[in-house]
PDB file of C-alpha atoms and ligand atoms in Angstrom:
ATOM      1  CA  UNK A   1      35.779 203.430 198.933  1.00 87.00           C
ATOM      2  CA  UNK A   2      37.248 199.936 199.928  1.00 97.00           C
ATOM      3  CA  UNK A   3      35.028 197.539 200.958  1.00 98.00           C
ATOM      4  CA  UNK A   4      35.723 193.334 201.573  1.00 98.00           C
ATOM      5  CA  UNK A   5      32.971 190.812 200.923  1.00 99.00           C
ATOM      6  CA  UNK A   6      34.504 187.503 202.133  1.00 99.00           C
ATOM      7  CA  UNK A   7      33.095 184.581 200.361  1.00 98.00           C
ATOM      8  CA  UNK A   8      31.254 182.508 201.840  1.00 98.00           C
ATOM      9  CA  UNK A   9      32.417 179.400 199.665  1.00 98.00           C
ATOM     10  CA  UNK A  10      35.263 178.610 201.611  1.00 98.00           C
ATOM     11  CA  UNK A  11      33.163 178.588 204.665  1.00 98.00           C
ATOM     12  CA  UNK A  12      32.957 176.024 207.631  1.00 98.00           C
ATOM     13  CA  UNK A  13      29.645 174.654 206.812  1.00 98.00           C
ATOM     14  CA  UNK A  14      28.942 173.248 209.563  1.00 98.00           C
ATOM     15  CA  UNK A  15      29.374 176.521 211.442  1.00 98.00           C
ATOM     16  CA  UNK A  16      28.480 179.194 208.985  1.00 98.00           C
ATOM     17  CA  UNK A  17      25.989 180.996 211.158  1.00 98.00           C
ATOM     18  CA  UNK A  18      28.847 181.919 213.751  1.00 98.00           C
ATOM     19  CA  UNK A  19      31.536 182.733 210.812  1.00 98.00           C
ATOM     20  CA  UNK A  20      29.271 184.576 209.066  1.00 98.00           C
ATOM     21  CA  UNK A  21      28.319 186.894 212.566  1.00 98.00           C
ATOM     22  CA  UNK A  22      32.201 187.084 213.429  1.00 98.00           C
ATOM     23  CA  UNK A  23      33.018 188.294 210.072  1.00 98.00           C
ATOM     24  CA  UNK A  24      29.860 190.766 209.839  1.00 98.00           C
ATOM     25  CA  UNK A  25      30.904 192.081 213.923  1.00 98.00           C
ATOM     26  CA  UNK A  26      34.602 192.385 212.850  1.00 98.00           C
ATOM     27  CA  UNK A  27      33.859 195.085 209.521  1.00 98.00           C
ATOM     28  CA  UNK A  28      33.386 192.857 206.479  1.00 98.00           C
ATOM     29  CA  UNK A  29      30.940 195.235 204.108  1.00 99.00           C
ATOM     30  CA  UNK A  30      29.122 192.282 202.384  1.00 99.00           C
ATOM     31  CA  UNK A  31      28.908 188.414 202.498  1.00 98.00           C
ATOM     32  CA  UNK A  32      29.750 187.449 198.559  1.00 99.00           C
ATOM     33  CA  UNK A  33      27.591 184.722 197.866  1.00 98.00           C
ATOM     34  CA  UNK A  34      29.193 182.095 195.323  1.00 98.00           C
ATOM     35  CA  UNK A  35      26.221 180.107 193.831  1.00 98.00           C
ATOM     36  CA  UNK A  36      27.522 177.301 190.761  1.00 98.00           C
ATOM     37  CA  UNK A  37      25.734 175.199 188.993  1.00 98.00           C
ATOM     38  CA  UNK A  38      28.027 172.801 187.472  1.00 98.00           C
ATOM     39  CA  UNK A  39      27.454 173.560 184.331  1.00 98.00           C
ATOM     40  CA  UNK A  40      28.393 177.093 183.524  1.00 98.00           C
ATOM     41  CA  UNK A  41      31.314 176.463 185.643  1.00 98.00           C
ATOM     42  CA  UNK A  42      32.661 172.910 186.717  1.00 98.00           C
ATOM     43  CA  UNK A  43      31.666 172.961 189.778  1.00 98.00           C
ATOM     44  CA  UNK A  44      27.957 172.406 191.969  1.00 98.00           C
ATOM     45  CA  UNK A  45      28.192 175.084 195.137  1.00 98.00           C
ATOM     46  CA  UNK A  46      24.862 175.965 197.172  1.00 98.00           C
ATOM     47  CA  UNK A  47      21.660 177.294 196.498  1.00 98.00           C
ATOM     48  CA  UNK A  48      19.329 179.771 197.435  1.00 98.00           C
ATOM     49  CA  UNK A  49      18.314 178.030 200.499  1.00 98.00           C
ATOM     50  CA  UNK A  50      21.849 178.083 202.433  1.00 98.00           C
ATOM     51  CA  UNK A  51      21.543 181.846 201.911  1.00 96.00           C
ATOM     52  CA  UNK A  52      18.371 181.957 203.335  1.00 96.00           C
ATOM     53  CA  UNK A  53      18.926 179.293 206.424  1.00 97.00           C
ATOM     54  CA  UNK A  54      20.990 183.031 207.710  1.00 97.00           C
ATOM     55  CA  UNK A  55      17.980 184.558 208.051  1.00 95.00           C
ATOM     56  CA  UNK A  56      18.111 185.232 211.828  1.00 95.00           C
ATOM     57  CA  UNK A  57      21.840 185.700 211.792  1.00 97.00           C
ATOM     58  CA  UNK A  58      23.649 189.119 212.597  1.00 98.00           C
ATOM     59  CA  UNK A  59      25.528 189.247 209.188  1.00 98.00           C
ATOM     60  CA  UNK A  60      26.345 192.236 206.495  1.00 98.00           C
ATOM     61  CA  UNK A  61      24.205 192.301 203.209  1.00 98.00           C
ATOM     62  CA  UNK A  62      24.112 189.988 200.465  1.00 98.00           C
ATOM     63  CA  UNK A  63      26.169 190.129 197.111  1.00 99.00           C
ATOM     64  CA  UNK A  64      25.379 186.987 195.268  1.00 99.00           C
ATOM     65  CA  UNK A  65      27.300 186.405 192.283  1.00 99.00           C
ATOM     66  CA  UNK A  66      25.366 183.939 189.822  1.00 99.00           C
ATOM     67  CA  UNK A  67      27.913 181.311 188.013  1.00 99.00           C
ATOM     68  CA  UNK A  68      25.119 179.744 186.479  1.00 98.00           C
ATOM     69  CA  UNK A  69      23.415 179.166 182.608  1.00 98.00           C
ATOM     70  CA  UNK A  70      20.094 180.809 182.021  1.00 98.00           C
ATOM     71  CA  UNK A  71      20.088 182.823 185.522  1.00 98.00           C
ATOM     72  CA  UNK A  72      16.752 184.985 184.474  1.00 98.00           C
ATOM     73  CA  UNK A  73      14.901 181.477 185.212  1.00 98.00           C
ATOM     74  CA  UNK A  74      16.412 182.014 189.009  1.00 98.00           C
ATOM     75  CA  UNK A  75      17.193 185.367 190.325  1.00 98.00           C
ATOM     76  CA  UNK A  76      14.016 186.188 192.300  1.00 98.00           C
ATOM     77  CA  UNK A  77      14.838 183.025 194.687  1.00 98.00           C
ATOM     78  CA  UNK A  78      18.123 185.263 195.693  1.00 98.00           C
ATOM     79  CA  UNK A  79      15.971 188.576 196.235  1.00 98.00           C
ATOM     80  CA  UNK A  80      15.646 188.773 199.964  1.00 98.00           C
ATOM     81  CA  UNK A  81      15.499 191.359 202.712  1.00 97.00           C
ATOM     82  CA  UNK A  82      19.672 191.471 203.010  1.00 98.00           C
ATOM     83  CA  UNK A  83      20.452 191.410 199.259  1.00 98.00           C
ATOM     84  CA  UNK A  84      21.766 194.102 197.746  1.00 98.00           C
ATOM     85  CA  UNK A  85      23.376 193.188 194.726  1.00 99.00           C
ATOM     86  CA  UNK A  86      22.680 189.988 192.169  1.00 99.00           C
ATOM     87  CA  UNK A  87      25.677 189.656 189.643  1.00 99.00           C
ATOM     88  CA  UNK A  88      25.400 187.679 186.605  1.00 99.00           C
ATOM     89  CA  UNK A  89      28.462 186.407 183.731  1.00 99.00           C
ATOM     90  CA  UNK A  90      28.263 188.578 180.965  1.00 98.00           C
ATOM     91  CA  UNK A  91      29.448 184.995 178.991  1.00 98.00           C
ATOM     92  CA  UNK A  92      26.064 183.596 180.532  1.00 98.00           C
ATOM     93  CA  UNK A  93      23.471 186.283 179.329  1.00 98.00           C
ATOM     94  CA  UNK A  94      22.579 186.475 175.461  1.00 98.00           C
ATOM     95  CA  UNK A  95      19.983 189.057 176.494  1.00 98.00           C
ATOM     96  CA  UNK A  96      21.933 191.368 179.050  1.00 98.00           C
ATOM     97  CA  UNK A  97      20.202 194.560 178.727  1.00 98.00           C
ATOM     98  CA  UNK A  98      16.760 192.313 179.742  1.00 98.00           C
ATOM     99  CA  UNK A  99      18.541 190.676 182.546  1.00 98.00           C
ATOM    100  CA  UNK A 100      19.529 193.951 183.972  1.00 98.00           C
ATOM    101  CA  UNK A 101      16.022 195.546 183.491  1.00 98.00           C
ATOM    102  CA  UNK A 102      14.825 191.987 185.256  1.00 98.00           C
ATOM    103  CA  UNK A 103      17.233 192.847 188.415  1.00 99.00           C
ATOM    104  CA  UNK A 104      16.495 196.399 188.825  1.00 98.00           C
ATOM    105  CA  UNK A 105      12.587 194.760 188.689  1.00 98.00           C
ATOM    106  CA  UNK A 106      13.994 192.966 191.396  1.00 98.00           C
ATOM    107  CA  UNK A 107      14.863 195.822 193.384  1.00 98.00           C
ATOM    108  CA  UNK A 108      18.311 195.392 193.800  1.00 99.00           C
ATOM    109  CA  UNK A 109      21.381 196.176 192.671  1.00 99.00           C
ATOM    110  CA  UNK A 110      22.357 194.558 188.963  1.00 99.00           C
ATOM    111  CA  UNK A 111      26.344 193.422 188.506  1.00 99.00           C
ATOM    112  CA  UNK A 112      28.080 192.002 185.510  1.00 99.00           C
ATOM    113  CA  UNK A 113      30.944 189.594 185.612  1.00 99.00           C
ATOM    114  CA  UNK A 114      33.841 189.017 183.087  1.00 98.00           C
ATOM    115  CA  UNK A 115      35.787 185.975 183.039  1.00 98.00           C
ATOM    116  CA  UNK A 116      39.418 186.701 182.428  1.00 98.00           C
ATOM    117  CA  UNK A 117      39.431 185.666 178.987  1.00 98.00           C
ATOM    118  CA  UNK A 118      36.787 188.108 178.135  1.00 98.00           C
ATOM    119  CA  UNK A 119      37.389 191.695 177.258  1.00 98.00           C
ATOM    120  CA  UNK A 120      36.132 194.879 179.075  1.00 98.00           C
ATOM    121  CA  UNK A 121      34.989 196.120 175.537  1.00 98.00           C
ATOM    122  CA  UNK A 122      32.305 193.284 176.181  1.00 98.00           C
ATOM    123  CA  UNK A 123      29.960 195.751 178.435  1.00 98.00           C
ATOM    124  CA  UNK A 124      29.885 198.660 176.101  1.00 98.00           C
ATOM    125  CA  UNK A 125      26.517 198.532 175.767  1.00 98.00           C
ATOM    126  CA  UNK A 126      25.252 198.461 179.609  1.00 98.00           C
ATOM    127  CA  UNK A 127      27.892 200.741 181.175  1.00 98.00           C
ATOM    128  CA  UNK A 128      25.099 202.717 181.525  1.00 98.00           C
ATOM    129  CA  UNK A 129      22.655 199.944 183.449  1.00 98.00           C
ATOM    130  CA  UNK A 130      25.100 198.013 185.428  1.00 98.00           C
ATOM    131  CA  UNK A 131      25.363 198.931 188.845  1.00 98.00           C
ATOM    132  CA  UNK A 132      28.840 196.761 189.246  1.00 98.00           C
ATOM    133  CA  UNK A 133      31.284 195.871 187.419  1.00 98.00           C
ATOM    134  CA  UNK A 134      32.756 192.096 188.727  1.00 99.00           C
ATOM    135  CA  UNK A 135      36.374 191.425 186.809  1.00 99.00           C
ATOM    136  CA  UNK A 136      37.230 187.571 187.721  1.00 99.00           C
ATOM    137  CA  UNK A 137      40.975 187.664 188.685  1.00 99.00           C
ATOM    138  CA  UNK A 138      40.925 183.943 188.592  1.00 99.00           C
ATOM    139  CA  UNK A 139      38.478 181.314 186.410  1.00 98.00           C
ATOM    140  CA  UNK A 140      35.706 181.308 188.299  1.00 98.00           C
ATOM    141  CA  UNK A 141      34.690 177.677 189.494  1.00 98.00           C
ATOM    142  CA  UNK A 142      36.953 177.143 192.884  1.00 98.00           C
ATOM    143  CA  UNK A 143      38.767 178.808 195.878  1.00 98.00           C
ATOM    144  CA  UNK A 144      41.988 179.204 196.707  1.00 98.00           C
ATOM    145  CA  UNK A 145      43.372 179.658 193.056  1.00 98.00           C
ATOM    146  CA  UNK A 146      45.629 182.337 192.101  1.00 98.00           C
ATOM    147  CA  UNK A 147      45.246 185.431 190.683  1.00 98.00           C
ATOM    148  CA  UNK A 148      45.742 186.222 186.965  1.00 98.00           C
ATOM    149  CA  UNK A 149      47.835 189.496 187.201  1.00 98.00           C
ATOM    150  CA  UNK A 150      46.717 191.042 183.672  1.00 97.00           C
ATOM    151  CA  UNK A 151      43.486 191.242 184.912  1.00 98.00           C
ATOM    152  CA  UNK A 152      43.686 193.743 186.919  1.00 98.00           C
ATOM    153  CA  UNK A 153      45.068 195.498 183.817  1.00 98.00           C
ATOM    154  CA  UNK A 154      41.156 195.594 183.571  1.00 98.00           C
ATOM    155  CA  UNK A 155      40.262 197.083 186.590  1.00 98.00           C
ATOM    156  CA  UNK A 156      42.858 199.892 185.959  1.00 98.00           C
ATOM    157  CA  UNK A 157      41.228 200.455 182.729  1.00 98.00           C
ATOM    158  CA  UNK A 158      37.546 200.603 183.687  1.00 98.00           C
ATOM    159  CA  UNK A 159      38.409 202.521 186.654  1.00 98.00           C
ATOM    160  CA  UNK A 160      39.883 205.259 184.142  1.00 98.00           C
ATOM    161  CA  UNK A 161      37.074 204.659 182.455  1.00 98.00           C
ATOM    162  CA  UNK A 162      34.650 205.568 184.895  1.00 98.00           C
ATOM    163  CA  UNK A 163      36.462 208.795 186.027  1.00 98.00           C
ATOM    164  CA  UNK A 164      36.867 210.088 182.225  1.00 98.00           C
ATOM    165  CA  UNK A 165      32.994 209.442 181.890  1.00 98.00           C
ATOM    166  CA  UNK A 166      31.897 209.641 185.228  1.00 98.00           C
ATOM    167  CA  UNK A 167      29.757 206.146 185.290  1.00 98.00           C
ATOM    168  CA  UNK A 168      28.566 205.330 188.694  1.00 97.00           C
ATOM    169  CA  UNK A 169      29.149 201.425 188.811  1.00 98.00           C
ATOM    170  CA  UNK A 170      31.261 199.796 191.732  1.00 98.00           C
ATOM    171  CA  UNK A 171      34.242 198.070 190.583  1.00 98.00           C
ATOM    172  CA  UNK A 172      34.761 194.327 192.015  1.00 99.00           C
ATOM    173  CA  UNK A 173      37.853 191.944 192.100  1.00 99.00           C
ATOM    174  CA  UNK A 174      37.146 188.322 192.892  1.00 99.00           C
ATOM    175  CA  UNK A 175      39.951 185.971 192.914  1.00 98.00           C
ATOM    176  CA  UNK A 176      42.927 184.960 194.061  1.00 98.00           C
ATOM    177  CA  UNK A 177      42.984 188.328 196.812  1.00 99.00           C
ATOM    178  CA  UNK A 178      45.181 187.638 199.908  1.00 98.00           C
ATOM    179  CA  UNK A 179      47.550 189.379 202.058  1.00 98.00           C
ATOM    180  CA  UNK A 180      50.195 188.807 199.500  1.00 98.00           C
ATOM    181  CA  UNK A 181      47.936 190.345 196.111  1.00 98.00           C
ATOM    182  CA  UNK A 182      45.795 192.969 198.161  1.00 98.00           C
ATOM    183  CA  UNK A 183      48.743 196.169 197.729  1.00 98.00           C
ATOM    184  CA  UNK A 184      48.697 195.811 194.271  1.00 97.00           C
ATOM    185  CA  UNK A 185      44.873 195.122 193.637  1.00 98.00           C
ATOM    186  CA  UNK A 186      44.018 198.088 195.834  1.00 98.00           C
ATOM    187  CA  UNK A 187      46.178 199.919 193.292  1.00 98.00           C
ATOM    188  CA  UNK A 188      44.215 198.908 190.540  1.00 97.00           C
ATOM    189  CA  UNK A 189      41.976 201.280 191.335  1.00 97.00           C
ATOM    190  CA  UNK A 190      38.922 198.308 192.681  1.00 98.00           C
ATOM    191  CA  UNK A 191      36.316 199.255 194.956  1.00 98.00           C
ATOM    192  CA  UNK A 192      35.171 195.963 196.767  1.00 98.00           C
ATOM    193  CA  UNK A 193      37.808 192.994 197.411  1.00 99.00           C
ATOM    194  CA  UNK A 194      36.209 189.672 197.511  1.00 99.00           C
ATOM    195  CA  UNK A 195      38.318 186.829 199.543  1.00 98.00           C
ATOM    196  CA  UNK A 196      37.297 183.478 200.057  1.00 98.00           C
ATOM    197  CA  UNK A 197      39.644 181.583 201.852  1.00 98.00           C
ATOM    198  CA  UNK A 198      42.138 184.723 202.670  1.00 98.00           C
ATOM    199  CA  UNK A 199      39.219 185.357 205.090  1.00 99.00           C
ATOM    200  CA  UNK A 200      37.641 181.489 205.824  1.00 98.00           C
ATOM    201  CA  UNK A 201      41.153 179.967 206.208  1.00 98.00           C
ATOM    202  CA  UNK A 202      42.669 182.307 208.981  1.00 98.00           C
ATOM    203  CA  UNK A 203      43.180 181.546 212.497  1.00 98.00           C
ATOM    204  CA  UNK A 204      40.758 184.402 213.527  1.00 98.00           C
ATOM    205  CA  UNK A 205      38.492 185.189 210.965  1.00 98.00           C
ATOM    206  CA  UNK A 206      37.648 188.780 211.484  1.00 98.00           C
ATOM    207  CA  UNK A 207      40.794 189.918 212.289  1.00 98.00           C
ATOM    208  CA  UNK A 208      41.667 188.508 208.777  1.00 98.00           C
ATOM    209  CA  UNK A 209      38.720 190.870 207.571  1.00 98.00           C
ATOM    210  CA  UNK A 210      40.658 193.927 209.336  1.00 98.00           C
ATOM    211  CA  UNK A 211      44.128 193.186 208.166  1.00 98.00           C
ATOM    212  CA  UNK A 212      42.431 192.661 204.811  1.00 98.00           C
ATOM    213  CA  UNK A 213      40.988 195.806 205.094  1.00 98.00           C
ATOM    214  CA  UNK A 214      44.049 197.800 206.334  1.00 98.00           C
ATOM    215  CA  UNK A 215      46.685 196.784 203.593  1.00 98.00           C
ATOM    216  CA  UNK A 216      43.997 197.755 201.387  1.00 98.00           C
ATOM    217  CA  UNK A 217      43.370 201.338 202.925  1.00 98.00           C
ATOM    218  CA  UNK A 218      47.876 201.444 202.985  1.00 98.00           C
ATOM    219  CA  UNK A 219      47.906 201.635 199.073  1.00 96.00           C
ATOM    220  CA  UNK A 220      45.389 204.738 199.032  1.00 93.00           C
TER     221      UNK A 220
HETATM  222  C1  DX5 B 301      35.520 181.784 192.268  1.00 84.66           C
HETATM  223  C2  DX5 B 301      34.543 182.489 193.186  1.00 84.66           C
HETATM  224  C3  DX5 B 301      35.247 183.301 194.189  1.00 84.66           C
HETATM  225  C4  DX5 B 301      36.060 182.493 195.146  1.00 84.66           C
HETATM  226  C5  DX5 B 301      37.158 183.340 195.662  1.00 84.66           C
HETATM  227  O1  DX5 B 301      34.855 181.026 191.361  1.00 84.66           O
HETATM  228  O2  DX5 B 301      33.709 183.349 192.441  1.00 84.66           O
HETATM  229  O3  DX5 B 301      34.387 184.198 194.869  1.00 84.66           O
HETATM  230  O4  DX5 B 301      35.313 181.994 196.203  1.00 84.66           O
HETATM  231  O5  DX5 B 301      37.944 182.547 196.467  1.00 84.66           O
HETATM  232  P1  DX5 B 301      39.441 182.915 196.819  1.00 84.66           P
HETATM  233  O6  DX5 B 301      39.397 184.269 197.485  1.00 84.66           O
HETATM  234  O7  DX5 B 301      39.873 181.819 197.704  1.00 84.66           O
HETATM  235  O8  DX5 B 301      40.198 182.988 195.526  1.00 84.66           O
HETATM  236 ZN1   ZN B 302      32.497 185.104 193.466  1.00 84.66          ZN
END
């Protein structure tokens, strides 16, 4: 299964309803939602309410990825129609099992995020509950940074993981994934590729998403 979810943080603001439809029309699998507070990571993005301005667009479902402190207080503004999964920073959640029992309240989909400095051994405990598994290939915070190549040493370990024990979790990369990092990230073993500004940059946007999607598909 590879799937992209371009982020929407390296959007063109000013015209996100049309990127969002081009990239949706041209293949992309999910719109990756990048919400910060400024305060779990040092920098302010968007809220629920840019999200939800996309209401009558044409555009793929929702996978918002929470870089915020005390996201329990928050995630039912994010539950809408289009969203299927609501990730949250392991770092960020003293009471994870509750936070995953509050998503799947939610009726969607519950993901957990590691930053790279953390270690897989981290989500011991709710391999069973999580529903994805989000390895940051770059400190989350901003676009356009580089990836960290021993983290996908993760990936390739929780993907063995999962087919020794046969957990059901999707694997997510987010970080740093281009048309330069993409062979060797598909690879890894990683089931959705997130790309910001791989995708948001390009000349044409959606054929980005397809040439994206291709190399990806090439390393299978
Ligand atoms: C990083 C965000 C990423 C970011 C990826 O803090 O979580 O989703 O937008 O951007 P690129 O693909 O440009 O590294
Ligand atoms: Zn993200």
């Amino acid at each position: 299964m590879i799937k992209i979810a371009p982020s929407m943080l390296s959007a063109d603001f000013a015209r996100l309803g049309e990127q969002i439809e081009e990239i949706s029309r041209a293949g992309a699998d999910y719109i990756h939602v990048d919400v910060m507070d400024g305060h779990f990571v040092p920098n302010i993005s968007f809220g629920a309410s840019v999200m939800k301005s996309l209401n009558g667009i044409e555009s793929a479902p929702y996978d918002v990825h929470l870089m915020i402190e005390d996201p329990d207080k928050y995630l039912e503004d994010f539950v809408t129609d289009r969203t299927e999964y609501i990730t949250v920073h392991q770092e960020a959640c003293p009471h994870l099992n509750r936070t995953i029992q509050h998503l799947h309240s939610c009726g969607v989909k519950a993901g957990v995020a590691l930053n790279p400095g953390s270690p897989v051994c981290l989500l011991d405990e709710v391999l069973d509950e999580a529903d994805m598994i989000l390895i940051m290939s770059v400190n989350p915070g901003f676009g356009g940074q580089s990836l960290i190549p021993s983290t996908l040493r993760k990936i390739r370990k929780l993907a063995d993981l999962r087919e020794k024990e046969g957990y059901k979790w999707t694997l997510e990369i987010d970080g740093g994934v281009n048309l330069n990092t993409i062979s060797d990230v598909s690879a890894s073993g990683v089931d959705i590729f997130v790309a910001g500004s791989a995708v948001f940059k390009a000349d044409s946007l959606g054929g980005r998403v397809k040439e994206l999607k291709a190399a990806a598909e090439a390393e299978r």
